[in-house]
């Protein structure tokens, strides 16, 4: 139980294009999802917190107009990297917090498998 | 992008030996701690967690120790196996998590 999926698992795009990454909680509902970015040989850095039905909260230094987050349902959050550039190439990982009574622990983040973005 | 010269601390252990991975944290208000395992190209996988009202918790082949006095957390893996090879991260927080730098565990067959 408590499975989180991401799609696509990898994507290569040209500089200047936009890329959408989906994060889904498959067998539980998640009021809150988190988006992380991880560069090679580094730790996970929180980018933003996404709450269903409201605007995302971005960490300091993360451009909200560049990294658009939409959390339209209790099982889906999307991250759109707009006008991507080579420096946006990274491993993007989402996680989801369980909702009370929805089949997953409410104090544990369940992580997706990540999406490798390469911008040429 | 990647910073030149940045590398993860590495721990090499012989198969069958015990592994101890350490983590220091700075926020004395943290009350929830987790260890994650991350294999290459995959997302973090939950291993074990501990709350600040405990100093030890055991799982299957893993033990987490918490020393709040010196703000130190450790993960002990008993009888380390090749499948344990991965990067291990500690994380702390209650709602949002702060991840440590990670330690790469290499198991020598």
PDB file of C-alpha atoms in Angstrom:
ATOM      1  CA  UNK A   1       0.000   0.000   0.000  1.00  0.00           C
ATOM      2  CA  UNK A   2       0.841   3.731  -0.076  1.00  0.00           C
ATOM      3  CA  UNK A   3       2.278   3.774  -3.582  1.00  0.00           C
ATOM      4  CA  UNK A   4       3.200   6.979  -5.355  1.00  0.00           C
ATOM      5  CA  UNK A   5       3.859   7.064  -9.081  1.00  0.00           C
ATOM      6  CA  UNK A   6       5.422   9.673 -11.326  1.00  0.00           C
ATOM      7  CA  UNK A   7       5.103  10.174 -15.036  1.00  0.00           C
ATOM      8  CA  UNK A   8       7.172  10.339 -17.088  1.00  0.00           C
ATOM      9  CA  UNK A   9      10.109   8.533 -15.523  1.00  0.00           C
ATOM     10  CA  UNK A  10      12.457  10.436 -17.788  1.00  0.00           C
ATOM     11  CA  UNK A  11      12.147  13.210 -20.339  1.00  0.00           C
ATOM     12  CA  UNK A  12      14.490  14.981 -22.701  1.00  0.00           C
ATOM     13  CA  UNK A  13      13.448  18.340 -24.083  1.00  0.00           C
ATOM     14  CA  UNK A  14      14.838  21.291 -25.961  1.00  0.00           C
ATOM     15  CA  UNK A  15      15.732  24.502 -24.212  1.00  0.00           C
ATOM     16  CA  UNK A  16      12.784  26.871 -24.043  1.00  0.00           C
ATOM     17  CA  UNK A  17      10.067  24.240 -23.986  1.00  0.00           C
ATOM     18  CA  UNK A  18       7.810  23.365 -21.049  1.00  0.00           C
ATOM     19  CA  UNK A  19       7.617  19.985 -19.403  1.00  0.00           C
ATOM     20  CA  UNK A  20       4.855  18.621 -17.168  1.00  0.00           C
ATOM     21  CA  UNK A  21       5.541  15.968 -14.535  1.00  0.00           C
ATOM     22  CA  UNK A  22       2.687  14.125 -12.841  1.00  0.00           C
ATOM     23  CA  UNK A  23       2.663  12.733  -9.326  1.00  0.00           C
ATOM     24  CA  UNK A  24      -0.103  10.345  -8.327  1.00  0.00           C
ATOM     25  CA  UNK A  25      -0.965   8.595  -5.079  1.00  0.00           C
ATOM     26  CA  UNK A  26      -2.307   5.277  -6.352  1.00  0.00           C
ATOM     27  CA  UNK A  27      -3.999   3.694  -3.363  1.00  0.00           C
ATOM     28  CA  UNK A  28      -4.492   6.520  -0.911  1.00  0.00           C
ATOM     29  CA  UNK A  29      -5.614  10.104  -0.834  1.00  0.00           C
ATOM     30  CA  UNK A  30      -3.116  12.840  -0.214  1.00  0.00           C
ATOM     31  CA  UNK A  31      -4.070  16.308   0.871  1.00  0.00           C
ATOM     32  CA  UNK A  32      -0.462  17.363   0.749  1.00  0.00           C
ATOM     33  CA  UNK A  33       2.249  16.561  -1.748  1.00  0.00           C
ATOM     34  CA  UNK A  34       5.820  17.789  -1.880  1.00  0.00           C
ATOM     35  CA  UNK A  35       8.156  18.396  -4.799  1.00  0.00           C
ATOM     36  CA  UNK A  36      11.888  17.920  -4.459  1.00  0.00           C
ATOM     37  CA  UNK A  37      14.834  18.397  -6.763  1.00  0.00           C
ATOM     38  CA  UNK A  38      17.984  16.348  -6.544  1.00  0.00           C
ATOM     39  CA  UNK A  39      21.210  17.062  -8.400  1.00  0.00           C
ATOM     40  CA  UNK A  40      23.772  14.274  -8.912  1.00  0.00           C
ATOM     41  CA  UNK A  41      25.462  13.137  -5.721  1.00  0.00           C
ATOM     42  CA  UNK A  42      23.495  15.616  -3.683  1.00  0.00           C
ATOM     43  CA  UNK A  43      20.637  15.421  -1.253  1.00  0.00           C
ATOM     44  CA  UNK A  44      16.979  16.152  -1.873  1.00  0.00           C
ATOM     45  CA  UNK A  45      16.045  19.804  -1.756  1.00  0.00           C
ATOM     46  CA  UNK A  46      12.449  20.739  -1.087  1.00  0.00           C
ATOM     47  CA  UNK A  47      11.074  22.979  -3.824  1.00  0.00           C
ATOM     48  CA  UNK A  48       7.464  23.422  -2.814  1.00  0.00           C
ATOM     49  CA  UNK A  49       4.572  22.108  -0.775  1.00  0.00           C
ATOM     50  CA  UNK A  50       1.370  21.435  -2.666  1.00  0.00           C
ATOM     51  CA  UNK A  51      -1.995  21.346  -0.934  1.00  0.00           C
ATOM     52  CA  UNK A  52      -5.106  20.141  -2.699  1.00  0.00           C
ATOM     53  CA  UNK A  53      -7.324  22.995  -3.762  1.00  0.00           C
ATOM     54  CA  UNK A  54      -4.966  25.791  -2.804  1.00  0.00           C
ATOM     55  CA  UNK A  55      -1.841  27.503  -4.053  1.00  0.00           C
ATOM     56  CA  UNK A  56       1.485  25.832  -3.535  1.00  0.00           C
ATOM     57  CA  UNK A  57       3.995  27.168  -1.049  1.00  0.00           C
ATOM     58  CA  UNK A  58       7.447  27.594  -2.541  1.00  0.00           C
ATOM     59  CA  UNK A  59      10.771  27.427  -0.745  1.00  0.00           C
ATOM     60  CA  UNK A  60      13.060  30.394  -0.809  1.00  0.00           C
ATOM     61  CA  UNK A  61      14.889  30.700  -4.090  1.00  0.00           C
ATOM     62  CA  UNK A  62      12.423  28.625  -6.099  1.00  0.00           C
ATOM     63  CA  UNK A  63      10.695  30.630  -8.836  1.00  0.00           C
ATOM     64  CA  UNK A  64       6.970  29.994  -8.682  1.00  0.00           C
ATOM     65  CA  UNK A  65       6.437  31.294 -12.209  1.00  0.00           C
ATOM     66  CA  UNK A  66       8.985  28.847 -13.538  1.00  0.00           C
ATOM     67  CA  UNK A  67       7.886  25.806 -11.570  1.00  0.00           C
ATOM     68  CA  UNK A  68       4.102  25.730 -11.783  1.00  0.00           C
ATOM     69  CA  UNK A  69       2.372  23.372  -9.389  1.00  0.00           C
ATOM     70  CA  UNK A  70      -1.235  22.261  -9.598  1.00  0.00           C
ATOM     71  CA  UNK A  71      -2.870  19.968  -7.045  1.00  0.00           C
ATOM     72  CA  UNK A  72      -6.345  19.615  -8.469  1.00  0.00           C
ATOM     73  CA  UNK A  73      -7.366  16.382  -6.772  1.00  0.00           C
ATOM     74  CA  UNK A  74      -6.504  14.285  -3.733  1.00  0.00           C
ATOM     75  CA  UNK A  75      -4.500  11.893  -5.876  1.00  0.00           C
ATOM     76  CA  UNK A  76      -2.752  14.109  -8.415  1.00  0.00           C
ATOM     77  CA  UNK A  77      -0.247  16.935  -8.334  1.00  0.00           C
ATOM     78  CA  UNK A  78       1.575  18.241 -11.377  1.00  0.00           C
ATOM     79  CA  UNK A  79       4.820  20.179 -11.716  1.00  0.00           C
ATOM     80  CA  UNK A  80       5.352  22.122 -14.929  1.00  0.00           C
ATOM     81  CA  UNK A  81       8.832  23.381 -15.674  1.00  0.00           C
ATOM     82  CA  UNK A  82       8.251  26.345 -17.950  1.00  0.00           C
ATOM     83  CA  UNK A  83      10.793  27.561 -20.497  1.00  0.00           C
ATOM     84  CA  UNK A  84      13.235  24.904 -19.381  1.00  0.00           C
ATOM     85  CA  UNK A  85      16.969  25.537 -19.613  1.00  0.00           C
ATOM     86  CA  UNK A  86      19.931  23.177 -19.237  1.00  0.00           C
ATOM     87  CA  UNK A  87      20.436  24.244 -15.620  1.00  0.00           C
ATOM     88  CA  UNK A  88      16.958  22.856 -14.858  1.00  0.00           C
ATOM     89  CA  UNK A  89      18.202  19.383 -15.723  1.00  0.00           C
ATOM     90  CA  UNK A  90      17.786  17.372 -12.559  1.00  0.00           C
ATOM     91  CA  UNK A  91      15.994  14.507 -10.855  1.00  0.00           C
ATOM     92  CA  UNK A  92      12.561  15.649  -9.691  1.00  0.00           C
ATOM     93  CA  UNK A  93      10.911  13.639  -6.939  1.00  0.00           C
ATOM     94  CA  UNK A  94       7.479  14.015  -5.413  1.00  0.00           C
ATOM     95  CA  UNK A  95       6.116  12.688  -2.160  1.00  0.00           C
ATOM     96  CA  UNK A  96       2.666  12.464  -0.655  1.00  0.00           C
ATOM     97  CA  UNK A  97       1.381  12.630   2.899  1.00  0.00           C
ATOM     98  CA  UNK A  98      -1.435  10.292   3.780  1.00  0.00           C
ATOM     99  CA  UNK A  99      -4.787  11.720   4.714  1.00  0.00           C
ATOM    100  CA  UNK A 100      -6.598  10.722   7.918  1.00  0.00           C
ATOM    101  CA  UNK A 101      -8.656   7.613   7.287  1.00  0.00           C
ATOM    102  CA  UNK A 102      -7.408   7.288   3.725  1.00  0.00           C
ATOM    103  CA  UNK A 103      -5.208   4.205   4.019  1.00  0.00           C
ATOM    104  CA  UNK A 104      -1.788   5.680   4.647  1.00  0.00           C
ATOM    105  CA  UNK A 105       0.048   7.122   7.612  1.00  0.00           C
ATOM    106  CA  UNK A 106      -0.515  10.819   8.012  1.00  0.00           C
ATOM    107  CA  UNK A 107       2.950  11.440   9.412  1.00  0.00           C
ATOM    108  CA  UNK A 108       4.937   9.753   6.673  1.00  0.00           C
ATOM    109  CA  UNK A 109       5.931  11.000   3.254  1.00  0.00           C
ATOM    110  CA  UNK A 110       5.658   8.337   0.585  1.00  0.00           C
ATOM    111  CA  UNK A 111       8.004   9.021  -2.306  1.00  0.00           C
ATOM    112  CA  UNK A 112       7.573   8.565  -5.996  1.00  0.00           C
ATOM    113  CA  UNK A 113      10.249   6.971  -8.189  1.00  0.00           C
ATOM    114  CA  UNK A 114      11.425  10.296  -9.571  1.00  0.00           C
ATOM    115  CA  UNK A 115      11.573  11.892 -13.007  1.00  0.00           C
ATOM    116  CA  UNK A 116      14.880  12.530 -14.746  1.00  0.00           C
ATOM    117  CA  UNK A 117      14.696  15.765 -16.746  1.00  0.00           C
ATOM    118  CA  UNK A 118      17.385  16.543 -19.285  1.00  0.00           C
ATOM    119  CA  UNK A 119      17.229  19.869 -21.090  1.00  0.00           C
ATOM    120  CA  UNK A 120      19.348  20.143 -24.203  1.00  0.00           C
TER     121      UNK A 120
ATOM    122  CA  UNK B   1      23.865  21.208 -11.932  1.00  0.00           C
ATOM    123  CA  UNK B   2      26.456  19.170 -10.133  1.00  0.00           C
ATOM    124  CA  UNK B   3      29.048  21.018  -8.111  1.00  0.00           C
ATOM    125  CA  UNK B   4      32.596  20.095  -9.083  1.00  0.00           C
ATOM    126  CA  UNK B   5      34.338  18.147  -6.363  1.00  0.00           C
ATOM    127  CA  UNK B   6      31.190  17.342  -4.400  1.00  0.00           C
ATOM    128  CA  UNK B   7      31.051  13.766  -3.236  1.00  0.00           C
ATOM    129  CA  UNK B   8      29.054  11.668  -0.850  1.00  0.00           C
ATOM    130  CA  UNK B   9      30.712  10.117   2.186  1.00  0.00           C
ATOM    131  CA  UNK B  10      31.202   6.437   1.464  1.00  0.00           C
ATOM    132  CA  UNK B  11      31.084   3.498   3.811  1.00  0.00           C
ATOM    133  CA  UNK B  12      32.443   0.184   2.546  1.00  0.00           C
ATOM    134  CA  UNK B  13      31.614  -2.949   4.499  1.00  0.00           C
ATOM    135  CA  UNK B  14      32.141  -6.628   3.988  1.00  0.00           C
ATOM    136  CA  UNK B  15      29.060  -8.699   3.319  1.00  0.00           C
ATOM    137  CA  UNK B  16      27.787 -10.119   6.581  1.00  0.00           C
ATOM    138  CA  UNK B  17      29.291  -7.379   8.740  1.00  0.00           C
ATOM    139  CA  UNK B  18      27.239  -4.774  10.531  1.00  0.00           C
ATOM    140  CA  UNK B  19      26.996  -1.243   9.123  1.00  0.00           C
ATOM    141  CA  UNK B  20      26.616   1.963  11.067  1.00  0.00           C
ATOM    142  CA  UNK B  21      25.633   5.135   9.261  1.00  0.00           C
ATOM    143  CA  UNK B  22      25.652   8.391  11.168  1.00  0.00           C
ATOM    144  CA  UNK B  23      23.810  11.646  10.843  1.00  0.00           C
ATOM    145  CA  UNK B  24      23.998  14.922  12.728  1.00  0.00           C
ATOM    146  CA  UNK B  25      21.195  17.434  12.825  1.00  0.00           C
ATOM    147  CA  UNK B  26      21.083  20.996  14.062  1.00  0.00           C
ATOM    148  CA  UNK B  27      17.455  21.731  14.888  1.00  0.00           C
ATOM    149  CA  UNK B  28      16.876  20.818  18.514  1.00  0.00           C
ATOM    150  CA  UNK B  29      13.131  21.259  18.009  1.00  0.00           C
ATOM    151  CA  UNK B  30      12.915  18.367  15.543  1.00  0.00           C
ATOM    152  CA  UNK B  31      10.709  15.602  16.906  1.00  0.00           C
ATOM    153  CA  UNK B  32      10.514  13.110  14.078  1.00  0.00           C
ATOM    154  CA  UNK B  33      13.382  11.396  12.314  1.00  0.00           C
ATOM    155  CA  UNK B  34      13.448   9.031   9.384  1.00  0.00           C
ATOM    156  CA  UNK B  35      15.998   7.011   7.490  1.00  0.00           C
ATOM    157  CA  UNK B  36      15.576   6.549   3.762  1.00  0.00           C
ATOM    158  CA  UNK B  37      17.387   4.304   1.305  1.00  0.00           C
ATOM    159  CA  UNK B  38      17.866   5.519  -2.247  1.00  0.00           C
ATOM    160  CA  UNK B  39      19.080   3.271  -4.997  1.00  0.00           C
ATOM    161  CA  UNK B  40      20.538   4.761  -8.152  1.00  0.00           C
ATOM    162  CA  UNK B  41      17.894   6.410 -10.324  1.00  0.00           C
ATOM    163  CA  UNK B  42      15.058   5.740  -7.873  1.00  0.00           C
ATOM    164  CA  UNK B  43      13.119   7.651  -5.278  1.00  0.00           C
ATOM    165  CA  UNK B  44      13.816   7.371  -1.532  1.00  0.00           C
ATOM    166  CA  UNK B  45      12.475   4.285   0.207  1.00  0.00           C
ATOM    167  CA  UNK B  46      11.349   4.480   3.844  1.00  0.00           C
ATOM    168  CA  UNK B  47      13.416   2.299   6.165  1.00  0.00           C
ATOM    169  CA  UNK B  48      12.619   3.212   9.733  1.00  0.00           C
ATOM    170  CA  UNK B  49      11.556   6.185  11.796  1.00  0.00           C
ATOM    171  CA  UNK B  50      11.783   7.329  15.388  1.00  0.00           C
ATOM    172  CA  UNK B  51      10.168  10.034  17.457  1.00  0.00           C
ATOM    173  CA  UNK B  52      12.004  12.249  19.904  1.00  0.00           C
ATOM    174  CA  UNK B  53      10.424  10.557  22.921  1.00  0.00           C
ATOM    175  CA  UNK B  54      12.418   7.421  22.104  1.00  0.00           C
ATOM    176  CA  UNK B  55      16.147   6.771  21.856  1.00  0.00           C
ATOM    177  CA  UNK B  56      16.080   3.436  20.082  1.00  0.00           C
ATOM    178  CA  UNK B  57      13.848   1.615  17.682  1.00  0.00           C
ATOM    179  CA  UNK B  58      14.359  -1.687  15.954  1.00  0.00           C
ATOM    180  CA  UNK B  59      13.070  -3.047  12.704  1.00  0.00           C
ATOM    181  CA  UNK B  60      13.974  -6.003  10.615  1.00  0.00           C
ATOM    182  CA  UNK B  61      17.810  -6.021  10.546  1.00  0.00           C
ATOM    183  CA  UNK B  62      17.845  -2.274  11.198  1.00  0.00           C
ATOM    184  CA  UNK B  63      18.091  -0.234  14.363  1.00  0.00           C
ATOM    185  CA  UNK B  64      17.872   3.524  14.692  1.00  0.00           C
ATOM    186  CA  UNK B  65      19.472   5.281  17.640  1.00  0.00           C
ATOM    187  CA  UNK B  66      18.693   8.849  18.594  1.00  0.00           C
ATOM    188  CA  UNK B  67      20.861  10.936  20.894  1.00  0.00           C
ATOM    189  CA  UNK B  68      19.073  14.222  21.426  1.00  0.00           C
ATOM    190  CA  UNK B  69      21.774  15.572  23.705  1.00  0.00           C
ATOM    191  CA  UNK B  70      24.319  15.724  20.912  1.00  0.00           C
ATOM    192  CA  UNK B  71      21.754  15.849  18.086  1.00  0.00           C
ATOM    193  CA  UNK B  72      22.939  12.640  16.521  1.00  0.00           C
ATOM    194  CA  UNK B  73      21.101   9.887  14.713  1.00  0.00           C
ATOM    195  CA  UNK B  74      22.472   6.554  13.556  1.00  0.00           C
ATOM    196  CA  UNK B  75      21.269   3.652  11.470  1.00  0.00           C
ATOM    197  CA  UNK B  76      22.616   0.207  12.166  1.00  0.00           C
ATOM    198  CA  UNK B  77      22.202  -2.524   9.596  1.00  0.00           C
ATOM    199  CA  UNK B  78      22.869  -6.034  10.797  1.00  0.00           C
ATOM    200  CA  UNK B  79      24.417  -8.677   8.551  1.00  0.00           C
ATOM    201  CA  UNK B  80      24.796  -6.299   5.637  1.00  0.00           C
ATOM    202  CA  UNK B  81      23.878  -7.753   2.254  1.00  0.00           C
ATOM    203  CA  UNK B  82      24.782  -6.694  -1.302  1.00  0.00           C
ATOM    204  CA  UNK B  83      21.203  -5.508  -1.739  1.00  0.00           C
ATOM    205  CA  UNK B  84      21.809  -2.954   0.987  1.00  0.00           C
ATOM    206  CA  UNK B  85      24.183  -1.047  -1.294  1.00  0.00           C
ATOM    207  CA  UNK B  86      22.616   2.375  -1.802  1.00  0.00           C
ATOM    208  CA  UNK B  87      22.719   5.947  -0.566  1.00  0.00           C
ATOM    209  CA  UNK B  88      21.179   6.424   2.850  1.00  0.00           C
ATOM    210  CA  UNK B  89      19.660   9.708   3.943  1.00  0.00           C
ATOM    211  CA  UNK B  90      18.486  10.803   7.322  1.00  0.00           C
ATOM    212  CA  UNK B  91      15.641  13.289   7.391  1.00  0.00           C
ATOM    213  CA  UNK B  92      13.931  15.184  10.161  1.00  0.00           C
ATOM    214  CA  UNK B  93      10.913  17.374  10.619  1.00  0.00           C
ATOM    215  CA  UNK B  94       7.258  16.927  11.317  1.00  0.00           C
ATOM    216  CA  UNK B  95       5.376  18.283   8.338  1.00  0.00           C
ATOM    217  CA  UNK B  96       8.178  19.218   5.994  1.00  0.00           C
ATOM    218  CA  UNK B  97      11.340  17.156   5.911  1.00  0.00           C
ATOM    219  CA  UNK B  98      14.921  18.339   5.881  1.00  0.00           C
ATOM    220  CA  UNK B  99      17.291  15.809   4.376  1.00  0.00           C
ATOM    221  CA  UNK B 100      20.865  15.185   5.416  1.00  0.00           C
ATOM    222  CA  UNK B 101      23.678  14.959   2.902  1.00  0.00           C
ATOM    223  CA  UNK B 102      23.585  11.184   2.517  1.00  0.00           C
ATOM    224  CA  UNK B 103      26.059   8.333   2.881  1.00  0.00           C
ATOM    225  CA  UNK B 104      26.837   5.861   0.160  1.00  0.00           C
ATOM    226  CA  UNK B 105      27.006   2.302   1.447  1.00  0.00           C
ATOM    227  CA  UNK B 106      29.004  -0.152  -0.643  1.00  0.00           C
ATOM    228  CA  UNK B 107      28.860  -3.796   0.300  1.00  0.00           C
ATOM    229  CA  UNK B 108      31.845  -5.905  -0.657  1.00  0.00           C
ATOM    230  CA  UNK B 109      30.808  -9.472  -1.547  1.00  0.00           C
TER     231      UNK B 109
END
